[in-house]
CSV table of C-alpha atoms in Angstrom, one decimal:
chain,number,residue,atom,x,y,z
A,168,MET,CA,14.6,45.5,-31.4
A,169,PHE,CA,14.1,41.4,-32.7
A,170,ASN,CA,15.7,41.9,-36.5
A,171,ASP,CA,19.2,42.4,-35.5
A,172,LEU,CA,18.7,39.1,-34.2
A,173,SER,CA,20.0,36.3,-37.0
A,174,TRP,CA,18.0,32.3,-35.6
A,175,SER,CA,19.9,30.9,-38.5
A,176,VAL,CA,23.0,30.5,-36.1
A,177,VAL,CA,20.8,27.8,-34.4
A,178,LEU,CA,18.6,26.3,-37.0
A,179,ASP,CA,20.5,25.7,-39.6
A,180,ASP,CA,23.8,23.7,-39.8
A,181,PRO,CA,26.7,23.6,-37.5
A,182,GLY,CA,24.0,25.3,-35.3
A,183,ARG,CA,21.3,22.9,-35.3
A,184,SER,CA,23.9,19.8,-35.3
A,185,PHE,CA,26.1,20.5,-32.3
A,186,LEU,CA,22.5,21.3,-30.1
A,187,LEU,CA,20.6,18.2,-31.3
A,188,HIS,CA,24.6,16.6,-30.6
A,189,GLY,CA,24.2,18.1,-27.3
A,190,ALA,CA,20.2,17.0,-27.4
A,191,TRP,CA,21.0,12.9,-27.3
A,192,VAL,CA,23.6,13.3,-24.8
A,193,SER,CA,21.0,15.0,-22.2
A,194,LEU,CA,19.3,12.7,-23.2
A,195,GLN,CA,21.0,9.4,-22.6
A,196,LEU,CA,22.5,11.3,-19.6
A,197,ALA,CA,19.1,11.9,-17.8
A,198,VAL,CA,18.1,8.6,-18.8
A,199,LEU,CA,20.8,6.2,-17.4
A,200,ALA,CA,20.4,8.5,-14.6
A,201,ILE,CA,16.6,7.7,-13.7
A,202,ILE,CA,17.6,4.2,-14.2
A,203,GLY,CA,19.9,4.2,-12.6
A,204,SER,CA,19.4,5.7,-10.0
A,205,THR,CA,16.2,3.9,-9.7
A,206,VAL,CA,17.6,0.0,-9.5
A,207,VAL,CA,19.9,2.0,-7.3
A,208,GLY,CA,17.7,3.3,-5.2
A,209,THR,CA,15.5,0.6,-4.4
A,210,LEU,CA,17.9,-1.3,-3.5
A,211,VAL,CA,18.8,1.2,-0.6
A,212,ALA,CA,14.8,2.0,0.5
A,213,LEU,CA,15.1,-2.2,0.9
A,214,GLY,CA,18.0,-2.3,3.6
A,215,ARG,CA,16.3,1.3,4.9
A,216,VAL,CA,13.0,-0.8,5.8
A,217,SER,CA,14.3,-4.2,6.7
A,218,THR,CA,13.9,-5.0,11.0
A,219,ALA,CA,16.2,-8.0,10.8
A,220,PRO,CA,19.0,-7.0,14.2
A,221,ALA,CA,21.6,-8.0,12.3
A,222,LEU,CA,20.9,-5.4,9.6
A,223,ALA,CA,21.0,-2.6,12.0
A,224,PRO,CA,25.1,-1.8,10.1
A,225,LEU,CA,23.9,-1.6,7.0
A,226,ARG,CA,20.9,0.5,7.7
A,227,TRP,CA,23.0,2.9,9.8
A,228,LEU,CA,25.4,2.4,6.0
A,229,LEU,CA,22.3,3.5,4.3
A,230,SER,CA,20.6,6.2,6.3
A,231,ALA,CA,24.7,7.7,6.3
A,232,TYR,CA,24.4,7.3,2.7
A,233,VAL,CA,21.3,8.9,1.5
A,234,GLU,CA,21.8,12.5,4.6
A,235,PHE,CA,25.5,12.3,2.9
A,236,PHE,CA,24.2,12.1,-0.9
A,237,ARG,CA,21.3,15.1,-0.2
A,238,ASN,CA,23.5,17.6,1.4
A,239,VAL,CA,26.5,17.5,-0.7
A,240,PRO,CA,26.0,20.2,-3.7
A,241,LEU,CA,25.1,18.4,-6.7
A,242,LEU,CA,27.9,20.8,-8.5
A,243,VAL,CA,30.0,19.7,-5.7
A,244,GLN,CA,29.5,15.9,-6.3
A,245,LEU,CA,30.3,16.1,-10.4
A,246,VAL,CA,33.9,17.8,-9.5
A,247,PHE,CA,34.7,14.8,-7.3
A,248,TRP,CA,33.1,12.7,-9.1
A,249,SER,CA,35.5,14.2,-12.7
A,250,PHE,CA,38.7,15.9,-11.1
A,251,GLY,CA,39.0,13.8,-7.9
A,252,MET,CA,38.4,10.0,-8.8
A,253,PHE,CA,38.8,9.7,-12.5
A,254,SER,CA,41.8,11.2,-11.8
A,255,LEU,CA,43.0,8.2,-10.3
A,256,ASP,CA,44.6,5.4,-12.4
A,257,LEU,CA,42.3,2.7,-11.1
A,258,VAL,CA,38.9,4.5,-12.1
A,259,ARG,CA,40.4,5.4,-15.2
A,260,ALA,CA,41.3,1.8,-15.5
A,261,ALA,CA,37.9,0.5,-15.3
A,262,ALA,CA,36.4,3.0,-17.2
A,263,ALA,CA,38.4,2.6,-19.9
A,264,PRO,CA,36.4,0.1,-21.5
A,265,LEU,CA,33.7,2.0,-22.4
A,266,ASN,CA,35.4,4.7,-23.8
A,267,PRO,CA,35.3,3.9,-27.2
A,268,VAL,CA,30.7,4.4,-26.2
A,269,TYR,CA,32.0,7.5,-23.9
A,270,SER,CA,33.9,9.9,-22.4
A,271,ASN,CA,35.1,9.8,-18.4
A,272,GLN,CA,33.1,13.0,-18.3
A,273,PHE,CA,30.3,11.4,-19.3
A,274,LEU,CA,30.7,8.6,-17.2
A,275,ALA,CA,32.2,10.4,-14.0
A,276,GLY,CA,28.8,13.2,-15.1
A,277,LEU,CA,26.3,9.9,-14.6
A,278,LEU,CA,27.6,8.9,-12.6
A,279,GLY,CA,27.0,11.7,-10.0
A,280,LEU,CA,24.4,12.7,-11.4
A,281,THR,CA,23.0,8.6,-10.4
A,282,ILE,CA,23.9,8.6,-7.1
A,283,TYR,CA,22.8,11.8,-5.9
A,284,THR,CA,19.7,11.1,-8.0
A,285,SER,CA,19.3,7.2,-5.8
A,286,ALA,CA,19.6,9.2,-2.7
A,287,TYR,CA,16.4,10.9,-3.7
A,288,VAL,CA,14.2,7.9,-4.9
A,289,ALA,CA,15.4,5.9,-2.0
A,290,GLU,CA,13.5,8.6,0.2
A,291,ALA,CA,10.9,8.9,-1.7
A,292,LEU,CA,10.1,5.0,-2.7
A,293,ARG,CA,10.9,4.3,1.7
A,294,SER,CA,8.2,6.1,2.1
A,295,GLY,CA,6.5,4.6,-0.7
A,296,ILE,CA,7.0,0.9,1.3
A,297,GLN,CA,5.9,2.6,4.9
A,298,SER,CA,3.1,3.6,2.9
A,299,VAL,CA,1.8,-0.2,1.8
A,300,PRO,CA,-0.3,-1.1,5.4
A,301,ARG,CA,0.9,-3.8,7.1
A,302,GLY,CA,-1.2,-7.1,6.9
A,303,GLN,CA,0.4,-7.0,2.5
A,304,LEU,CA,3.0,-8.2,4.2
A,305,GLU,CA,1.7,-10.4,6.9
A,306,ALA,CA,-1.0,-11.7,4.2
A,307,ALA,CA,2.3,-12.5,1.6
A,308,ARG,CA,4.3,-14.2,4.5
A,309,ALA,CA,1.2,-16.7,5.9
A,310,GLY,CA,0.6,-17.9,2.6
A,311,GLY,CA,4.0,-19.8,2.5
A,312,LEU,CA,6.0,-15.9,0.5
A,313,GLY,CA,9.3,-14.9,2.2
A,314,TYR,CA,10.2,-12.1,3.3
A,315,TRP,CA,11.8,-10.9,0.1
A,316,ALA,CA,9.5,-12.4,-2.5
A,317,ALA,CA,6.6,-11.4,-0.6
A,318,MET,CA,7.8,-7.6,-1.0
A,319,ARG,CA,8.8,-8.8,-4.7
A,320,ALA,CA,5.2,-10.2,-5.7
A,321,VAL,CA,2.9,-7.4,-2.8
A,322,VAL,CA,5.1,-4.5,-1.8
A,323,LEU,CA,6.7,-3.3,-4.2
A,324,PRO,CA,4.8,-3.0,-6.8
A,325,GLN,CA,1.9,-1.2,-3.9
A,326,ALA,CA,5.1,0.9,-3.2
A,327,PHE,CA,6.1,2.0,-6.5
A,328,ALA,CA,2.0,3.1,-7.2
A,329,LEU,CA,2.1,5.0,-3.7
A,330,ALA,CA,5.7,7.0,-4.7
A,331,PHE,CA,5.6,7.3,-7.6
A,332,PRO,CA,4.2,10.8,-7.8
A,333,ALA,CA,7.6,11.1,-5.1
A,334,ILE,CA,9.6,9.4,-7.4
A,335,GLY,CA,9.2,11.1,-10.4
A,336,ASN,CA,9.4,14.8,-9.9
A,337,GLN,CA,12.4,13.3,-9.0
A,338,TYR,CA,13.0,11.5,-12.4
A,339,ILE,CA,12.4,15.3,-14.1
A,340,SER,CA,14.7,16.8,-11.5
A,341,ALA,CA,17.3,14.6,-12.5
A,342,THR,CA,16.2,15.7,-16.1
A,343,LYS,CA,17.0,19.0,-15.1
A,344,ASN,CA,20.6,19.3,-13.1
A,345,THR,CA,22.0,17.0,-16.2
A,346,SER,CA,22.9,20.9,-17.1
A,347,VAL,CA,25.2,21.2,-14.2
A,348,VAL,CA,27.7,18.5,-15.8
A,349,MET,CA,28.4,21.2,-18.2
A,350,ALA,CA,30.7,22.4,-15.6
A,351,ILE,CA,32.6,19.0,-15.9
A,352,GLY,CA,32.9,19.0,-20.2
A,353,VAL,CA,29.8,17.7,-20.6
A,354,THR,CA,29.4,17.7,-24.2
A,355,ASP,CA,25.4,18.7,-23.4
A,356,VAL,CA,22.7,21.1,-24.9
A,357,VAL,CA,23.7,24.3,-22.3
A,358,PHE,CA,27.7,23.3,-23.3
A,359,GLN,CA,27.0,22.8,-27.6
A,360,ALA,CA,25.2,26.2,-26.8
A,361,GLN,CA,28.0,28.2,-24.7
A,362,GLN,CA,30.3,26.5,-28.2
A,363,ILE,CA,27.4,28.3,-30.1
A,364,GLU,CA,27.7,31.7,-28.1
A,365,SER,CA,31.6,31.7,-29.1
A,366,ALA,CA,31.2,30.9,-32.6
A,367,THR,CA,28.9,33.4,-33.5
A,368,PHE,CA,28.8,35.7,-30.5
A,369,ALA,CA,24.7,34.8,-30.6
A,370,ALA,CA,24.1,34.3,-27.7
A,371,PHE,CA,20.2,34.9,-27.3
A,372,GLU,CA,19.6,32.5,-29.8
A,373,ALA,CA,22.0,30.2,-28.6
A,374,TYR,CA,21.1,29.5,-24.4
A,375,THR,CA,17.3,30.7,-25.8
A,376,ALA,CA,17.3,27.4,-28.4
A,377,ALA,CA,18.8,25.2,-24.9
A,378,LEU,CA,16.6,27.3,-23.1
A,379,VAL,CA,13.3,25.4,-25.8
A,380,ILE,CA,14.8,21.9,-25.5
A,381,PHE,CA,14.9,22.0,-22.3
A,382,VAL,CA,11.2,22.9,-22.1
A,383,VAL,CA,10.2,20.5,-24.6
A,384,ILE,CA,11.9,17.4,-22.6
A,385,CYS,CA,10.9,18.6,-19.7
A,386,LEU,CA,7.1,19.5,-20.4
A,387,ALA,CA,7.5,15.8,-22.1
A,388,GLU,CA,8.5,13.8,-19.8
A,389,SER,CA,6.5,15.3,-16.9
A,390,ALA,CA,3.3,14.5,-19.1
A,391,LEU,CA,4.1,11.2,-19.3
A,392,LEU,CA,4.4,10.4,-16.1
A,393,ALA,CA,1.5,11.8,-15.4
A,394,LEU,CA,0.0,9.8,-17.2
A,395,VAL,CA,1.9,6.1,-15.5
A,396,VAL,CA,1.0,8.3,-12.7
A,397,ARG,CA,-3.1,7.4,-13.6
A,398,GLY,CA,-2.5,4.3,-14.1
A,399,MET,CA,-0.7,3.0,-11.1
A,400,LEU,CA,-2.9,5.1,-8.9
A,401,THR,CA,-6.0,3.8,-9.2
A,402,ARG,CA,-5.4,-0.5,-9.0
A,403,VAL,CA,-3.5,0.1,-5.7
A,404,ARG,CA,-5.9,3.6,-4.2
A,405,PRO,CA,-9.7,3.9,-5.6
A,406,GLY,CA,-10.7,6.1,-4.9
A,407,VAL,CA,-7.7,8.3,-7.3
A,408,ARG,CA,-10.1,7.3,-9.6
A,409,THR,CA,-12.3,10.0,-10.4
A,410,ALA,CA,-16.1,8.7,-10.1
A,411,ALA,CA,-18.2,9.2,-12.9
A,412,PRO,CA,-20.1,13.2,-13.0
A,413,THR,CA,-23.2,13.0,-11.3
A,414,PRO,CA,-25.3,15.6,-13.8
A,415,ALA,CA,-27.1,16.0,-9.5
A,416,LEU,CA,-24.3,17.7,-8.5
A,417,GLU,CA,-23.4,19.7,-11.3
A,418,SER,CA,-26.3,21.1,-12.4
B,53,MET,CA,-2.5,-36.4,18.6
B,54,PRO,CA,-3.1,-33.1,18.9
B,55,ILE,CA,-2.3,-30.5,16.0
B,56,ILE,CA,-1.9,-28.1,17.8
B,57,GLU,CA,-0.5,-27.4,21.0
B,58,PHE,CA,0.3,-24.7,23.0
B,59,THR,CA,2.5,-25.1,26.7
B,60,GLY,CA,2.8,-22.3,28.9
B,61,VAL,CA,2.8,-20.3,26.5
B,62,ARG,CA,3.2,-15.7,27.5
B,63,LYS,CA,4.4,-13.5,25.4
B,64,SER,CA,4.5,-9.9,26.5
B,65,TYR,CA,5.4,-6.3,24.6
B,66,GLY,CA,7.9,-4.7,26.9
B,67,ASP,CA,6.0,-4.5,30.9
B,68,LEU,CA,2.9,-6.0,29.6
B,69,ALA,CA,2.0,-9.5,29.2
B,70,VAL,CA,-0.8,-10.3,26.5
B,71,LEU,CA,-0.4,-14.2,26.7
B,72,ASN,CA,0.3,-14.8,30.8
B,73,GLY,CA,1.1,-19.1,30.2
B,74,ILE,CA,-1.3,-20.7,27.6
B,75,ASP,CA,-2.0,-24.6,27.4
B,76,LEU,CA,-4.4,-25.2,24.7
B,77,SER,CA,-4.5,-28.9,22.3
B,78,VAL,CA,-5.9,-28.8,19.4
B,79,THR,CA,-7.1,-32.4,17.7
B,80,GLU,CA,-7.1,-32.9,13.7
B,81,GLY,CA,-10.8,-31.9,13.0
B,82,GLU,CA,-12.2,-29.6,15.2
B,83,VAL,CA,-13.5,-27.0,14.8
B,84,VAL,CA,-12.4,-24.2,18.0
B,85,VAL,CA,-13.6,-21.1,18.5
B,86,LEU,CA,-11.7,-18.7,20.7
B,87,LEU,CA,-14.4,-16.3,23.0
B,88,GLY,CA,-13.4,-12.9,25.6
B,89,PRO,CA,-13.0,-9.4,25.8
B,90,SER,CA,-10.6,-7.9,24.2
B,91,GLY,CA,-7.8,-7.2,24.7
B,92,SER,CA,-7.6,-10.8,26.4
B,93,GLY,CA,-4.9,-12.2,24.1
B,94,LYS,CA,-7.4,-14.2,21.4
B,95,SER,CA,-5.7,-12.5,17.9
B,96,THR,CA,-2.4,-12.8,19.7
B,97,LEU,CA,-2.6,-16.6,20.5
B,98,LEU,CA,-3.7,-17.2,16.9
B,99,ARG,CA,-1.0,-14.7,16.0
B,100,CYS,CA,1.4,-16.9,17.3
B,101,ILE,CA,0.6,-19.7,15.1
B,102,ASN,CA,1.9,-19.2,12.5
B,103,ALA,CA,5.0,-17.7,13.8
B,104,LEU,CA,2.5,-13.4,12.3
B,105,GLU,CA,3.6,-12.9,16.3
B,106,ASP,CA,6.4,-13.9,18.1
B,107,VAL,CA,6.5,-15.6,21.3
B,108,SER,CA,7.9,-14.5,24.3
B,109,GLY,CA,8.3,-17.7,27.2
B,110,GLY,CA,7.0,-21.4,26.4
B,111,THR,CA,5.8,-24.0,23.4
B,112,ILE,CA,3.9,-24.3,20.4
B,113,VAL,CA,4.0,-27.2,18.3
B,114,VAL,CA,1.5,-26.5,14.5
B,115,ASN,CA,1.9,-29.7,12.7
B,116,GLY,CA,4.2,-31.9,14.4
B,117,ARG,CA,6.8,-28.6,14.1
B,118,ASP,CA,7.8,-25.7,16.4
B,119,PRO,CA,7.1,-21.7,14.6
B,120,HIS,CA,9.0,-20.4,17.1
B,121,ASP,CA,12.3,-22.6,16.3
B,122,ARG,CA,15.0,-20.8,14.2
B,123,ALA,CA,15.6,-24.6,12.2
B,124,THR,CA,12.4,-24.3,11.5
B,125,ASN,CA,11.1,-24.0,7.4
B,126,LEU,CA,8.9,-20.9,8.6
B,127,ASN,CA,8.0,-21.2,4.5
B,128,GLU,CA,6.8,-24.2,4.6
B,129,LEU,CA,5.2,-24.5,7.7
B,130,ARG,CA,2.6,-21.0,7.2
B,131,SER,CA,2.3,-22.9,3.4
B,132,GLY,CA,0.2,-25.7,5.7
B,133,VAL,CA,-1.4,-23.0,7.3
B,134,GLY,CA,-5.1,-21.1,6.4
B,135,PHE,CA,-4.6,-17.3,7.8
B,136,VAL,CA,-7.7,-15.6,6.8
B,137,PHE,CA,-7.3,-11.4,7.8
B,138,GLN,CA,-10.2,-9.3,9.7
B,139,HIS,CA,-9.4,-6.5,7.1
B,140,PHE,CA,-10.1,-9.1,4.6
B,141,ASN,CA,-5.2,-7.7,2.9
B,142,LEU,CA,-6.0,-9.0,-0.2
B,143,TYR,CA,-3.7,-7.9,-2.7
B,144,PRO,CA,-5.7,-4.9,-5.0
B,145,HIS,CA,-2.7,-4.3,-7.4
B,146,MET,CA,-4.1,-8.1,-8.5
B,147,THR,CA,-7.1,-9.5,-10.1
B,148,VAL,CA,-9.2,-12.3,-7.7
B,149,ALA,CA,-7.3,-15.2,-9.7
B,150,GLN,CA,-4.0,-13.7,-9.4
B,151,ASN,CA,-4.3,-13.0,-5.4
B,152,ILE,CA,-5.2,-16.6,-5.4
B,153,MET,CA,-2.3,-17.9,-7.1
B,154,LEU,CA,0.3,-16.4,-6.5
B,155,ALA,CA,1.2,-18.5,-3.7
B,156,PRO,CA,0.7,-21.4,-4.9
B,157,VAL,CA,2.8,-20.2,-8.0
B,158,ARG,CA,5.2,-19.4,-5.9
B,159,VAL,CA,6.0,-21.5,-2.8
B,160,LYS,CA,4.6,-25.0,-4.6
B,161,LYS,CA,5.8,-23.8,-8.0
B,162,LEU,CA,2.5,-24.5,-9.9
B,163,PRO,CA,2.1,-23.7,-13.3
B,164,LYS,CA,0.4,-21.0,-13.9
B,165,ASP,CA,-3.4,-22.6,-15.6
B,166,ALA,CA,-3.3,-25.3,-13.6
B,167,ALA,CA,-2.6,-22.5,-10.3
B,168,ARG,CA,-5.6,-21.4,-12.6
B,169,ARG,CA,-8.0,-24.0,-12.8
B,170,ARG,CA,-7.2,-24.6,-8.9
B,171,ALA,CA,-8.3,-20.9,-8.8
B,172,MET,CA,-11.6,-21.3,-10.7
B,173,ALA,CA,-12.5,-24.3,-8.0
B,174,LEU,CA,-12.2,-22.9,-5.2
B,175,LEU,CA,-13.8,-19.0,-6.5
B,176,GLU,CA,-16.6,-21.5,-7.6
B,177,ARG,CA,-16.3,-23.4,-4.0
B,178,VAL,CA,-17.0,-19.4,-2.1
B,179,GLY,CA,-19.9,-19.4,-4.6
B,180,ILE,CA,-18.4,-16.4,-7.0
B,181,PRO,CA,-16.7,-18.0,-9.4
B,182,GLU,CA,-18.2,-14.9,-11.7
B,183,LYS,CA,-15.8,-12.6,-10.2
B,184,ALA,CA,-12.3,-14.2,-11.3
B,185,ASP,CA,-10.1,-11.5,-13.7
B,186,SER,CA,-12.4,-8.4,-11.0
B,187,LEU,CA,-10.4,-6.5,-8.8
B,188,PRO,CA,-10.6,-7.0,-4.9
B,189,THR,CA,-11.7,-3.2,-4.7
B,190,GLN,CA,-14.7,-3.9,-7.7
B,191,LEU,CA,-16.5,-7.0,-4.8
B,192,SER,CA,-18.3,-5.9,-1.7
B,193,GLY,CA,-16.8,-6.5,2.3
B,194,GLY,CA,-18.7,-9.8,2.1
B,195,GLN,CA,-17.5,-11.2,-1.6
B,196,GLN,CA,-13.5,-9.4,-1.0
B,197,GLN,CA,-13.5,-12.3,2.6
B,198,ARG,CA,-15.4,-15.0,0.6
B,199,VAL,CA,-12.3,-14.5,-1.1
B,200,ALA,CA,-9.9,-13.8,0.6
B,201,ILE,CA,-11.0,-17.3,2.6
B,202,ALA,CA,-10.3,-19.1,-1.0
B,203,ARG,CA,-7.2,-18.1,-1.8
B,204,ALA,CA,-6.4,-19.5,1.9
B,205,LEU,CA,-6.8,-22.4,1.1
B,206,ALA,CA,-4.9,-23.2,-2.3
B,207,MET,CA,-2.2,-23.9,-0.3
B,208,ASP,CA,-4.3,-27.0,0.7
B,209,PRO,CA,-3.8,-26.0,4.7
B,210,ALA,CA,-4.3,-28.8,7.3
B,211,ILE,CA,-5.4,-25.4,9.4
B,212,MET,CA,-7.6,-22.8,8.7
B,213,LEU,CA,-7.3,-19.7,11.4
B,214,PHE,CA,-9.5,-17.6,11.2
B,215,ASP,CA,-8.9,-13.9,13.1
B,216,GLU,CA,-12.0,-12.0,13.4
B,217,PRO,CA,-13.3,-13.2,10.0
B,218,THR,CA,-16.6,-11.0,10.0
B,219,SER,CA,-15.7,-7.8,12.2
B,220,ALA,CA,-15.2,-5.5,9.7
B,221,LEU,CA,-18.5,-6.5,7.3
B,222,ASP,CA,-21.8,-4.7,7.0
B,223,PRO,CA,-23.9,-6.8,8.9
B,224,GLU,CA,-25.8,-7.6,5.8
B,225,MET,CA,-22.6,-9.3,5.1
B,226,ILE,CA,-22.0,-11.2,7.8
B,227,GLN,CA,-24.2,-14.1,6.5
B,228,GLU,CA,-22.5,-15.4,3.4
B,229,VAL,CA,-19.1,-15.3,5.1
B,230,LEU,CA,-20.0,-17.3,7.9
B,231,GLU,CA,-21.8,-19.4,5.6
B,232,VAL,CA,-18.1,-20.9,3.6
B,233,MET,CA,-16.9,-20.7,7.2
B,234,VAL,CA,-19.9,-23.7,8.6
B,235,ASP,CA,-19.5,-25.8,5.2
B,236,LEU,CA,-15.5,-25.7,5.3
B,237,ALA,CA,-16.1,-26.9,9.1
B,238,GLY,CA,-18.5,-29.6,7.8
B,239,SER,CA,-15.7,-31.2,5.4
B,240,GLY,CA,-13.8,-31.9,8.3
B,241,MET,CA,-10.9,-28.8,8.2
B,242,THR,CA,-9.3,-28.5,11.6
B,243,MET,CA,-10.6,-24.7,12.2
B,244,VAL,CA,-9.3,-22.5,14.9
B,245,VAL,CA,-11.6,-18.7,15.0
B,246,VAL,CA,-11.7,-15.6,16.8
B,247,THR,CA,-15.4,-14.1,16.9
B,248,HIS,CA,-18.3,-12.4,18.2
B,249,GLU,CA,-20.8,-14.5,16.4
B,250,MET,CA,-22.4,-16.7,19.0
B,251,GLY,CA,-24.8,-18.0,16.7
B,252,PHE,CA,-21.8,-19.5,13.8
B,253,ALA,CA,-19.7,-21.1,18.6
B,254,ARG,CA,-23.2,-22.7,19.2
B,255,LYS,CA,-23.8,-24.2,16.4
B,256,VAL,CA,-20.7,-24.6,14.2
B,257,ALA,CA,-17.5,-24.6,17.4
B,258,ASP,CA,-16.7,-28.3,18.8
B,259,ARG,CA,-15.5,-26.9,21.8
B,260,VAL,CA,-15.3,-23.0,23.3
B,261,VAL,CA,-12.6,-21.6,24.4
B,262,PHE,CA,-13.0,-18.0,26.6
B,263,MET,CA,-9.7,-16.5,27.0
B,264,ASP,CA,-9.4,-13.1,29.8
B,265,ALA,CA,-6.6,-11.0,30.5
B,266,GLY,CA,-4.1,-13.7,28.5
B,267,ARG,CA,-5.0,-17.0,30.0
B,268,VAL,CA,-7.5,-19.0,28.9
B,269,VAL,CA,-10.5,-19.2,31.0
B,270,GLU,CA,-13.0,-21.4,30.5
B,271,SER,CA,-13.1,-24.6,27.8
B,272,ALA,CA,-16.1,-26.3,27.0
B,273,ALA,CA,-18.3,-27.8,25.0
B,274,PRO,CA,-20.5,-24.6,23.3
B,275,ASP,CA,-23.6,-26.3,25.0
B,276,ASP,CA,-21.9,-26.6,28.3
B,277,PHE,CA,-20.3,-23.4,27.8
B,278,PHE,CA,-23.5,-20.6,27.0
B,279,ALA,CA,-26.7,-23.3,28.6
B,280,SER,CA,-24.4,-22.2,31.9
B,281,PRO,CA,-20.5,-21.7,32.2
B,282,SER,CA,-18.7,-22.5,35.2
B,283,THR,CA,-15.9,-19.0,35.8
B,284,GLU,CA,-18.4,-15.5,36.5
B,285,ARG,CA,-15.6,-13.5,33.8
B,286,ALA,CA,-17.4,-16.3,31.0
B,287,GLN,CA,-21.5,-15.6,32.7
B,288,GLU,CA,-20.4,-11.6,32.8
B,289,PHE,CA,-19.0,-11.7,29.4
B,290,LEU,CA,-21.9,-13.5,28.1
B,291,ARG,CA,-24.1,-11.7,29.6
B,292,ARG,CA,-22.8,-8.6,28.4
B,293,VAL,CA,-22.8,-9.9,24.4
B,294,THR,CA,-26.1,-10.5,24.7
B,295,HIS,CA,-28.3,-7.7,24.0
B,296,ILE,CA,-30.9,-6.3,25.3
């Protein structure tokens, strides 16, 4: 029953280069969104755990940021950035210098995905910061380090290690979420699969190829993150390091 | 000229008064041991000296500066005051040497190699130079606390504060930490020590300050204090901590 399938539409050119181009777009989107959301999420988390009374309005604002972007569907956010924001002349002019490399659709998708993911990264990191014992900050402050220096050198490295399993999950989600951007016309893997389908009517082959590409990317990412997590956690939480097997208990 | 001076210091959390008007002065080179039942405010008093806690009233002068005055550069003041915590609070993601080097490199801008030499000298002093490149979690409790003392000494402080430094240790590791502290006291360091080690207080302290309910109840030379405490509260405390 499968002999009517023609895999050559995805394995040979031009289908193959369509899909590879789509994979490259998706990968760039994922990597840039991960980097961007980590930077933004870190700043948001740092703002939210601040305690200075003068920063209370900032904390309120950041908590609104997190709640807002976590509670609006990603697709709605993407449509807003792409068809809403990028319809404004001001925004288009600001994006113009980047256009030789990235289309406005790509930039809108990247912006939406970054902001959406940053809200989740911020929450994961905030709980990581809060699970670093208070004595760590106190010890650094007692040594004469300022608040930010102490956060940077002592608290954040531990918070990242503690929160990394949760943050890593957000990275995988962000990678999977890149597939939504085809709705705003970004030429990602799904978009290219659709192009192949409409040209060849080989729907099963085209979308199977898209599926395989995502499985490969996400599983590789997942394995890489697991490796990083193990390396990070053994230092901060020594209990995580699996002890040498005890023969007496195993026999 | 006292190096630490408390005048009418008060501290409360809501309705709960933890420090009830503390007057206390410590002169340079003096070793003061704070004794008292738990909840009497000893640790809070200690933590007010380098502003790990705010105060609600009164004034404190440390090294000629008020740690609770907004105009004081707290980081600079804290650089001159070493603090040793009950639970060590070593940085688990750094090696022993990196723990000791952090403040000198970040605050004093000491070059890394000079800071490393200094860290090694301090580890020599606390007796564990071979642990320089180990992680804190690979050390015993006693060793960790000795590293914490070395870390506190790395900034060349004029004052060392100890907050129950042996309370979290196994009994057989207490001695090695106390020995480092005795050595430090012998070198002329100004020390304020919250502890339940009566032997240390008796042997090393220049003065014992007994606290109860947020007040200084008694302040005396250790021989006098342990032989004949003048207040009933102190007599009762000593009866209770002298087992069998």
